[in-house]
Amino acid sequence: MILNELSFKNFRNLKDGSLKTSPNINVIYGKNGQGKTNLLECIWMFNGLRSFRGAKDRELIKDGETSSVISADFFSQEREQNARLNITALKREAEINGVKKKSASALIGVCSSVVFSPEHLTMIKNGPGERRKFIDSAICRYKTRYANIYMRFNKILSQRNALLRSVSQNGGENMLEPWDLSLASWGAALVFERFSYLKLLRESSYPLYRGISSGEEELVLNYKSSFEASENDSVSEIEKKLVMRLEKSRKEDINYRFTTIGPHRDDIEILINGKSARTYGSQGQQRSAVIALKLSEADILQRENDEKPLIILDDVLSELDVERQKFLLNKTLERQVFISCCDRSAVEYLDCGRIFFVNNGEIKAEEK
């Protein structure tokens, strides 16, 4: 995907306008709090997904306004295209090449990009939920049918948990059996896809991280199943293991009033030189690990769709030494890149396509 022109009205603090971009590297610089990340967020919204900052739709709209409209002219799927998003507090309406779509999710697969932002460091710094969120989101974009598996599993999990809250310790256990079978069926499909994707992620991220660290460190990813599912298990084998564990944990589940084991309790172990990145990794190592995972996500998308995803790098250079910065940026040279920083001099060694200065929401193109 190549973004050619971006237009925005009433989006965050950005002054209404448009900008023409370079198919290579686009540097966005300015002081903190001026709107650099808002601009990157605007570009990201054309994936059809929620804000990478976790913002609600109403937070994307300029204060005092009721809606925001953004549009993009881009080259994707071997042709010139246009997308338009109308964002209100209640919904997002999308158009692709002038045709209205049922939901913004129709943009998934049409506009392809991968983003790194400081918020993604929670993947390492926080608990298992952040790591599950990363891999589930990545698979949804890699295999669109996974979104249905994920949705069905979570719906059944919610219904089982609701039943657990109404079942007493003295009876009603048998009512859980049909929910166990259904949860195991969809849960097995979900875990199998996670295992499959993790193999691809491991193959791509290992050499990337070795390169970022100049060959001095190794990144290892392991899937930690809460019910002893194995990477080599078939879907049916995973399902049998989950059914057995659900049966064994019924009394405990009734006692705690929620489902204590399953895919929603699994974790992705991230190791640097054999040690937990969360516990022992430095700030630079943790940042490098997340960057390697995000660039691997881009590589996997490109191999699957034969389409180069656009790369969005928000404040990626801080806490990285010059050698790590250069390796990272060299790995993005064959793709369109949008990179933000506070100081223009931080990227003077780049052969930038275009440079944009952001001040109080106003964006000005500058000469190199």
Short mmCIF file of C-alpha atoms in Angstrom, two decimals:
data_model
loop_
_atom_site.label_atom_id
_atom_site.label_comp_id
_atom_site.label_asym_id
_atom_site.label_seq_id
_atom_site.Cartn_x
_atom_site.Cartn_y
_atom_site.Cartn_z
CA MET A 1 0.00 0.00 0.00
CA ILE A 2 1.17 3.52 -0.82
CA LEU A 3 -0.68 6.48 0.68
CA ASN A 4 -0.59 9.37 -1.80
CA GLU A 5 -2.74 12.01 -0.12
CA LEU A 6 -4.47 12.34 3.25
CA SER A 7 -7.28 14.77 4.09
CA PHE A 8 -8.81 15.44 7.50
CA LYS A 9 -11.55 17.55 9.02
CA ASN A 10 -12.30 17.86 12.75
CA PHE A 11 -9.84 15.09 13.62
CA ARG A 12 -8.37 15.55 17.10
CA ASN A 13 -6.41 18.84 17.27
CA LEU A 14 -5.33 18.80 13.61
CA LYS A 15 -6.13 21.91 11.61
CA ASP A 16 -8.42 20.97 8.71
CA GLY A 17 -6.43 20.29 5.59
CA SER A 18 -4.59 17.72 3.52
CA LEU A 19 -1.06 16.63 2.74
CA LYS A 20 0.66 14.90 -0.13
CA THR A 21 3.11 12.23 0.96
CA SER A 22 6.26 10.56 -0.34
CA PRO A 23 6.19 6.88 -1.33
CA ASN A 24 9.39 6.51 0.70
CA ILE A 25 10.16 7.94 4.15
CA ASN A 26 7.98 10.69 5.62
CA VAL A 27 9.36 12.36 8.74
CA ILE A 28 6.93 14.12 11.07
CA TYR A 29 8.60 16.23 13.74
CA GLY A 30 7.70 18.79 16.37
CA LYS A 31 7.50 19.23 20.13
CA ASN A 32 5.46 16.89 22.29
CA GLY A 33 1.73 17.49 22.44
CA GLN A 34 1.51 19.28 19.07
CA GLY A 35 -0.32 16.59 17.08
CA LYS A 36 2.34 14.28 15.60
CA THR A 37 0.76 11.12 17.00
CA ASN A 38 -2.71 12.40 16.04
CA LEU A 39 -1.57 12.53 12.41
CA LEU A 40 -0.21 8.98 12.57
CA GLU A 41 -3.42 7.84 14.24
CA CYS A 42 -5.41 9.40 11.40
CA ILE A 43 -3.44 7.32 8.87
CA TRP A 44 -3.90 4.15 10.94
CA MET A 45 -7.70 4.52 11.06
CA PHE A 46 -7.91 3.42 7.41
CA ASN A 47 -7.11 -0.12 8.52
CA GLY A 48 -10.72 -0.31 9.64
CA LEU A 49 -9.63 -1.03 13.20
CA ARG A 50 -9.83 0.96 16.41
CA SER A 51 -7.26 3.55 17.41
CA PHE A 52 -3.86 2.05 18.23
CA ARG A 53 -3.93 4.28 21.33
CA GLY A 54 -7.09 2.63 22.63
CA ALA A 55 -9.10 5.82 22.16
CA LYS A 56 -12.86 5.78 21.85
CA ASP A 57 -14.33 7.15 18.63
CA ARG A 58 -15.70 10.26 20.33
CA GLU A 59 -12.16 11.11 21.45
CA LEU A 60 -11.08 11.28 17.79
CA ILE A 61 -13.42 14.21 17.14
CA LYS A 62 -12.28 17.80 17.67
CA ASP A 63 -13.74 19.46 20.77
CA GLY A 64 -17.06 21.14 20.03
CA GLU A 65 -17.72 19.12 16.87
CA THR A 66 -20.05 16.13 16.37
CA SER A 67 -18.15 14.26 13.67
CA SER A 68 -14.82 13.90 11.95
CA VAL A 69 -14.25 13.12 8.28
CA ILE A 70 -10.97 11.72 6.94
CA SER A 71 -10.15 10.50 3.45
CA ALA A 72 -7.20 8.87 1.73
CA ASP A 73 -6.05 8.44 -1.85
CA PHE A 74 -3.82 5.38 -2.07
CA PHE A 75 -2.42 2.67 -4.33
CA SER A 76 -3.38 -0.84 -3.24
CA GLN A 77 -4.24 -4.15 -4.88
CA GLU A 78 -2.59 -2.95 -8.11
CA ARG A 79 -4.82 0.11 -8.58
CA GLU A 80 -5.49 3.65 -7.39
CA GLN A 81 -8.20 3.78 -4.74
CA ASN A 82 -9.93 6.13 -2.33
CA ALA A 83 -11.32 5.57 1.15
CA ARG A 84 -13.41 7.86 3.32
CA LEU A 85 -14.33 7.55 7.00
CA ASN A 86 -17.03 9.51 8.78
CA ILE A 87 -16.52 9.17 12.55
CA THR A 88 -19.18 10.01 15.14
CA ALA A 89 -19.45 9.12 18.79
CA LEU A 90 -21.82 6.27 17.92
CA LYS A 91 -20.41 4.76 14.73
CA ARG A 92 -17.93 4.92 11.87
CA GLU A 93 -19.19 4.95 8.30
CA ALA A 94 -16.85 3.93 5.48
CA GLU A 95 -16.78 4.41 1.73
CA ILE A 96 -14.37 2.67 -0.60
CA ASN A 97 -14.10 4.13 -4.10
CA GLY A 98 -17.41 5.94 -3.56
CA VAL A 99 -19.30 2.82 -2.44
CA LYS A 100 -20.78 2.87 1.07
CA LYS A 101 -19.89 -0.10 3.27
CA LYS A 102 -21.79 -1.66 6.17
CA SER A 103 -18.97 -1.00 8.60
CA ALA A 104 -15.44 0.38 8.82
CA SER A 105 -14.15 -3.19 9.07
CA ALA A 106 -14.63 -3.42 5.29
CA LEU A 107 -11.31 -1.56 5.06
CA ILE A 108 -9.42 -4.48 6.60
CA GLY A 109 -7.22 -5.94 3.89
CA VAL A 110 -7.78 -3.00 1.55
CA CYS A 111 -5.64 -0.55 3.50
CA SER A 112 -2.69 -2.36 5.04
CA SER A 113 -0.35 -0.85 7.61
CA VAL A 114 1.57 -1.81 10.74
CA VAL A 115 2.13 0.58 13.63
CA PHE A 116 4.62 0.84 16.46
CA SER A 117 3.94 3.28 19.29
CA PRO A 118 5.15 3.54 22.88
CA GLU A 119 1.78 2.09 23.94
CA HIS A 120 2.86 -1.23 22.44
CA LEU A 121 5.59 -1.55 25.06
CA THR A 122 2.81 -2.73 27.40
CA MET A 123 3.04 -5.97 25.42
CA ILE A 124 6.16 -6.70 27.47
CA LYS A 125 5.74 -4.49 30.53
CA ASN A 126 2.20 -5.59 31.44
CA GLY A 127 0.47 -8.93 31.93
CA PRO A 128 -0.55 -11.75 29.54
CA GLY A 129 -3.64 -9.89 28.33
CA GLU A 130 -1.52 -7.41 26.35
CA ARG A 131 0.42 -10.20 24.63
CA ARG A 132 -2.77 -12.07 23.76
CA LYS A 133 -4.20 -8.81 22.41
CA PHE A 134 -1.18 -8.37 20.14
CA ILE A 135 -1.26 -11.85 18.63
CA ASP A 136 -5.06 -11.93 18.26
CA SER A 137 -5.10 -8.54 16.52
CA ALA A 138 -2.26 -9.58 14.21
CA ILE A 139 -3.99 -12.84 13.24
CA CYS A 140 -7.28 -11.03 12.56
CA ARG A 141 -5.51 -9.02 9.87
CA TYR A 142 -3.54 -12.00 8.56
CA LYS A 143 -6.59 -14.30 8.36
CA THR A 144 -9.89 -12.46 8.28
CA ARG A 145 -11.85 -15.60 9.28
CA TYR A 146 -10.01 -15.59 12.62
CA ALA A 147 -12.11 -12.60 13.68
CA ASN A 148 -15.19 -14.83 13.63
CA ILE A 149 -13.43 -17.56 15.66
CA TYR A 150 -12.28 -14.97 18.19
CA MET A 151 -15.75 -13.40 18.44
CA ARG A 152 -17.55 -16.75 18.84
CA PHE A 153 -15.13 -17.97 21.50
CA ASN A 154 -15.47 -14.81 23.57
CA LYS A 155 -19.25 -14.83 23.28
CA ILE A 156 -19.44 -18.41 24.57
CA LEU A 157 -16.91 -17.61 27.31
CA SER A 158 -19.07 -14.69 28.43
CA GLN A 159 -22.17 -16.90 28.50
CA ARG A 160 -20.37 -19.64 30.45
CA ASN A 161 -19.15 -17.09 32.99
CA ALA A 162 -22.69 -15.75 33.36
CA LEU A 163 -23.90 -19.29 34.07
CA LEU A 164 -21.11 -19.82 36.61
CA ARG A 165 -22.33 -16.80 38.55
CA SER A 166 -25.78 -18.36 38.86
CA VAL A 167 -24.78 -21.93 39.64
CA SER A 168 -24.46 -22.75 43.35
CA GLN A 169 -21.81 -24.92 44.91
CA ASN A 170 -24.42 -27.58 45.70
CA GLY A 171 -25.75 -28.29 42.25
CA GLY A 172 -26.09 -27.36 38.64
CA GLU A 173 -22.68 -28.55 37.47
CA ASN A 174 -24.21 -30.63 34.67
CA MET A 175 -25.60 -27.45 33.13
CA LEU A 176 -22.02 -26.50 32.23
CA GLU A 177 -21.36 -29.52 30.00
CA PRO A 178 -22.80 -28.18 26.71
CA TRP A 179 -20.98 -24.88 27.27
CA ASP A 180 -17.74 -26.75 27.91
CA LEU A 181 -18.04 -28.60 24.61
CA SER A 182 -18.81 -25.45 22.67
CA LEU A 183 -16.07 -23.46 24.40
CA ALA A 184 -13.55 -26.24 23.72
CA SER A 185 -14.50 -26.44 20.04
CA TRP A 186 -14.03 -22.74 19.32
CA GLY A 187 -11.15 -22.44 21.79
CA ALA A 188 -9.22 -25.22 20.03
CA ALA A 189 -9.61 -23.47 16.68
CA LEU A 190 -8.39 -20.23 18.24
CA VAL A 191 -5.34 -21.78 19.91
CA PHE A 192 -4.39 -23.71 16.76
CA GLU A 193 -4.31 -20.44 14.80
CA ARG A 194 -2.23 -18.80 17.53
CA PHE A 195 0.30 -21.65 17.37
CA SER A 196 0.47 -21.41 13.58
CA TYR A 197 0.98 -17.65 13.62
CA LEU A 198 3.56 -17.83 16.40
CA LYS A 199 5.69 -20.12 14.22
CA LEU A 200 5.71 -17.47 11.48
CA LEU A 201 6.39 -14.72 14.00
CA ARG A 202 9.29 -16.66 15.51
CA GLU A 203 10.89 -17.32 12.12
CA SER A 204 10.78 -13.65 11.17
CA SER A 205 11.50 -11.96 14.51
CA TYR A 206 14.57 -14.04 15.41
CA PRO A 207 16.84 -12.71 12.61
CA LEU A 208 15.33 -9.23 12.91
CA TYR A 209 16.18 -8.95 16.59
CA ARG A 210 19.64 -10.43 15.98
CA GLY A 211 20.21 -7.67 13.44
CA ILE A 212 18.89 -4.91 15.69
CA SER A 213 21.23 -6.08 18.48
CA SER A 214 24.21 -6.46 16.11
CA GLY A 215 24.16 -10.23 16.64
CA GLU A 216 24.71 -9.97 20.39
CA GLU A 217 21.24 -10.99 21.59
CA GLU A 218 18.58 -13.56 20.75
CA LEU A 219 14.80 -13.23 20.94
CA VAL A 220 12.77 -16.37 21.70
CA LEU A 221 8.96 -16.68 21.75
CA ASN A 222 7.09 -19.50 23.51
CA TYR A 223 3.37 -20.14 23.81
CA LYS A 224 2.35 -20.88 27.41
CA SER A 225 -0.90 -22.83 27.42
CA SER A 226 -3.03 -22.87 30.57
CA PHE A 227 -4.25 -26.38 29.71
CA GLU A 228 -1.05 -27.97 28.33
CA ALA A 229 -1.84 -27.65 24.64
CA SER A 230 1.22 -28.22 22.48
CA GLU A 231 2.43 -26.51 19.31
CA ASN A 232 2.37 -29.83 17.44
CA ASP A 233 -1.18 -30.74 18.50
CA SER A 234 -3.96 -30.97 15.95
CA VAL A 235 -7.20 -29.03 16.46
CA SER A 236 -8.93 -32.17 17.74
CA GLU A 237 -6.11 -32.89 20.20
CA ILE A 238 -6.27 -29.35 21.55
CA GLU A 239 -10.05 -29.66 21.87
CA LYS A 240 -9.79 -32.92 23.87
CA LYS A 241 -7.26 -31.40 26.26
CA LEU A 242 -9.44 -28.34 26.82
CA VAL A 243 -12.58 -30.42 27.43
CA MET A 244 -10.76 -32.51 30.04
CA ARG A 245 -9.39 -29.48 31.85
CA LEU A 246 -12.74 -27.71 31.83
CA GLU A 247 -14.34 -30.77 33.44
CA LYS A 248 -11.63 -30.96 36.12
CA SER A 249 -11.87 -27.26 36.92
CA ARG A 250 -15.68 -27.01 37.22
CA LYS A 251 -15.76 -26.86 41.01
CA GLU A 252 -13.02 -24.26 41.03
CA ASP A 253 -14.78 -22.28 38.31
CA ILE A 254 -18.02 -22.35 40.31
CA ASN A 255 -16.15 -21.23 43.40
CA TYR A 256 -14.47 -18.30 41.62
CA ARG A 257 -17.48 -17.68 39.36
CA PHE A 258 -15.44 -17.43 36.16
CA THR A 259 -13.64 -19.77 33.75
CA THR A 260 -10.17 -20.26 35.21
CA ILE A 261 -8.47 -22.02 32.27
CA GLY A 262 -8.59 -21.73 28.50
CA PRO A 263 -7.19 -19.60 25.66
CA HIS A 264 -8.18 -16.45 27.54
CA ARG A 265 -5.67 -17.41 30.26
CA ASP A 266 -2.75 -18.28 27.96
CA ASP A 267 0.42 -16.24 27.55
CA ILE A 268 3.24 -15.56 25.08
CA GLU A 269 6.63 -15.83 26.77
CA ILE A 270 9.17 -13.31 25.40
CA LEU A 271 12.79 -14.12 26.22
CA ILE A 272 15.99 -12.20 25.48
CA ASN A 273 19.11 -14.35 25.81
CA GLY A 274 17.04 -16.91 27.72
CA LYS A 275 15.71 -14.44 30.32
CA SER A 276 12.30 -12.83 30.66
CA ALA A 277 12.21 -9.58 28.69
CA ARG A 278 9.61 -8.27 31.12
CA THR A 279 11.69 -8.93 34.25
CA TYR A 280 15.26 -8.53 33.05
CA GLY A 281 15.13 -6.59 29.77
CA SER A 282 16.43 -3.02 29.65
CA GLN A 283 14.28 -0.23 28.18
CA GLY A 284 16.23 -0.46 24.92
CA GLN A 285 15.95 -4.26 24.77
CA GLN A 286 12.21 -4.19 25.44
CA ARG A 287 11.69 -1.54 22.77
CA SER A 288 13.86 -3.50 20.30
CA ALA A 289 11.88 -6.68 20.96
CA VAL A 290 8.53 -5.00 20.30
CA ILE A 291 9.89 -3.34 17.14
CA ALA A 292 11.13 -6.74 15.89
CA LEU A 293 7.68 -8.23 16.50
CA LYS A 294 5.90 -5.37 14.71
CA LEU A 295 8.23 -5.53 11.70
CA SER A 296 7.71 -9.30 11.64
CA GLU A 297 3.97 -8.66 11.54
CA ALA A 298 4.57 -6.51 8.46
CA ASP A 299 6.70 -9.24 6.82
CA ILE A 300 3.99 -11.86 7.41
CA LEU A 301 1.28 -9.60 5.98
CA GLN A 302 3.39 -8.89 2.92
CA ARG A 303 4.03 -12.59 2.23
CA GLU A 304 0.37 -13.44 2.65
CA ASN A 305 -1.14 -10.60 0.61
CA ASP A 306 1.73 -9.85 -1.78
CA GLU A 307 1.26 -6.23 -0.72
CA LYS A 308 3.76 -4.09 1.17
CA PRO A 309 2.10 -2.67 4.28
CA LEU A 310 2.68 0.95 5.16
CA ILE A 311 4.88 1.34 8.28
CA ILE A 312 3.93 3.81 11.04
CA LEU A 313 6.65 4.46 13.64
CA ASP A 314 5.65 6.74 16.50
CA ASP A 315 8.55 7.87 18.69
CA VAL A 316 10.47 4.74 17.73
CA LEU A 317 14.02 6.10 17.95
CA SER A 318 14.17 7.09 21.60
CA GLU A 319 16.15 4.76 23.88
CA LEU A 320 17.83 3.13 20.85
CA ASP A 321 21.50 3.70 20.10
CA VAL A 322 22.54 4.92 16.64
CA GLU A 323 23.41 1.45 15.33
CA ARG A 324 20.00 0.06 16.31
CA GLN A 325 18.31 3.10 14.74
CA LYS A 326 20.15 2.64 11.45
CA PHE A 327 19.41 -1.09 11.25
CA LEU A 328 15.74 -0.49 11.98
CA LEU A 329 15.34 2.22 9.37
CA ASN A 330 17.26 0.25 6.74
CA LYS A 331 14.76 -2.57 7.24
CA THR A 332 11.92 -0.24 6.28
CA LEU A 333 13.48 1.34 3.17
CA GLU A 334 11.50 -0.76 0.67
CA ARG A 335 8.19 0.30 2.21
CA GLN A 336 6.42 3.61 2.69
CA VAL A 337 7.23 4.86 6.20
CA PHE A 338 5.79 7.54 8.47
CA ILE A 339 8.08 8.24 11.40
CA SER A 340 7.63 10.80 14.17
CA CYS A 341 10.32 12.42 16.30
CA CYS A 342 10.78 15.57 18.36
CA ASP A 343 13.96 16.80 16.70
CA ARG A 344 14.49 16.90 12.95
CA SER A 345 18.23 16.42 13.44
CA ALA A 346 17.54 12.92 14.82
CA VAL A 347 16.90 11.69 11.27
CA GLU A 348 19.23 13.91 9.25
CA TYR A 349 21.15 10.86 8.02
CA LEU A 350 18.01 9.56 6.30
CA ASP A 351 17.33 10.15 2.64
CA CYS A 352 13.89 11.43 3.48
CA GLY A 353 11.16 11.68 0.91
CA ARG A 354 9.23 14.43 2.71
CA ILE A 355 9.47 16.26 6.02
CA PHE A 356 6.49 17.70 7.92
CA PHE A 357 6.62 20.07 10.87
CA VAL A 358 3.68 19.92 13.28
CA ASN A 359 2.91 22.82 15.60
CA ASN A 360 -0.36 23.20 17.51
CA GLY A 361 -2.13 20.91 15.05
CA GLU A 362 -0.93 22.75 11.96
CA ILE A 363 1.12 20.71 9.50
CA LYS A 364 3.67 22.33 7.18
CA ALA A 365 5.77 20.56 4.57
CA GLU A 366 9.44 21.54 4.66
CA GLU A 367 12.32 21.26 2.23
CA LYS A 368 14.97 18.64 2.99
#
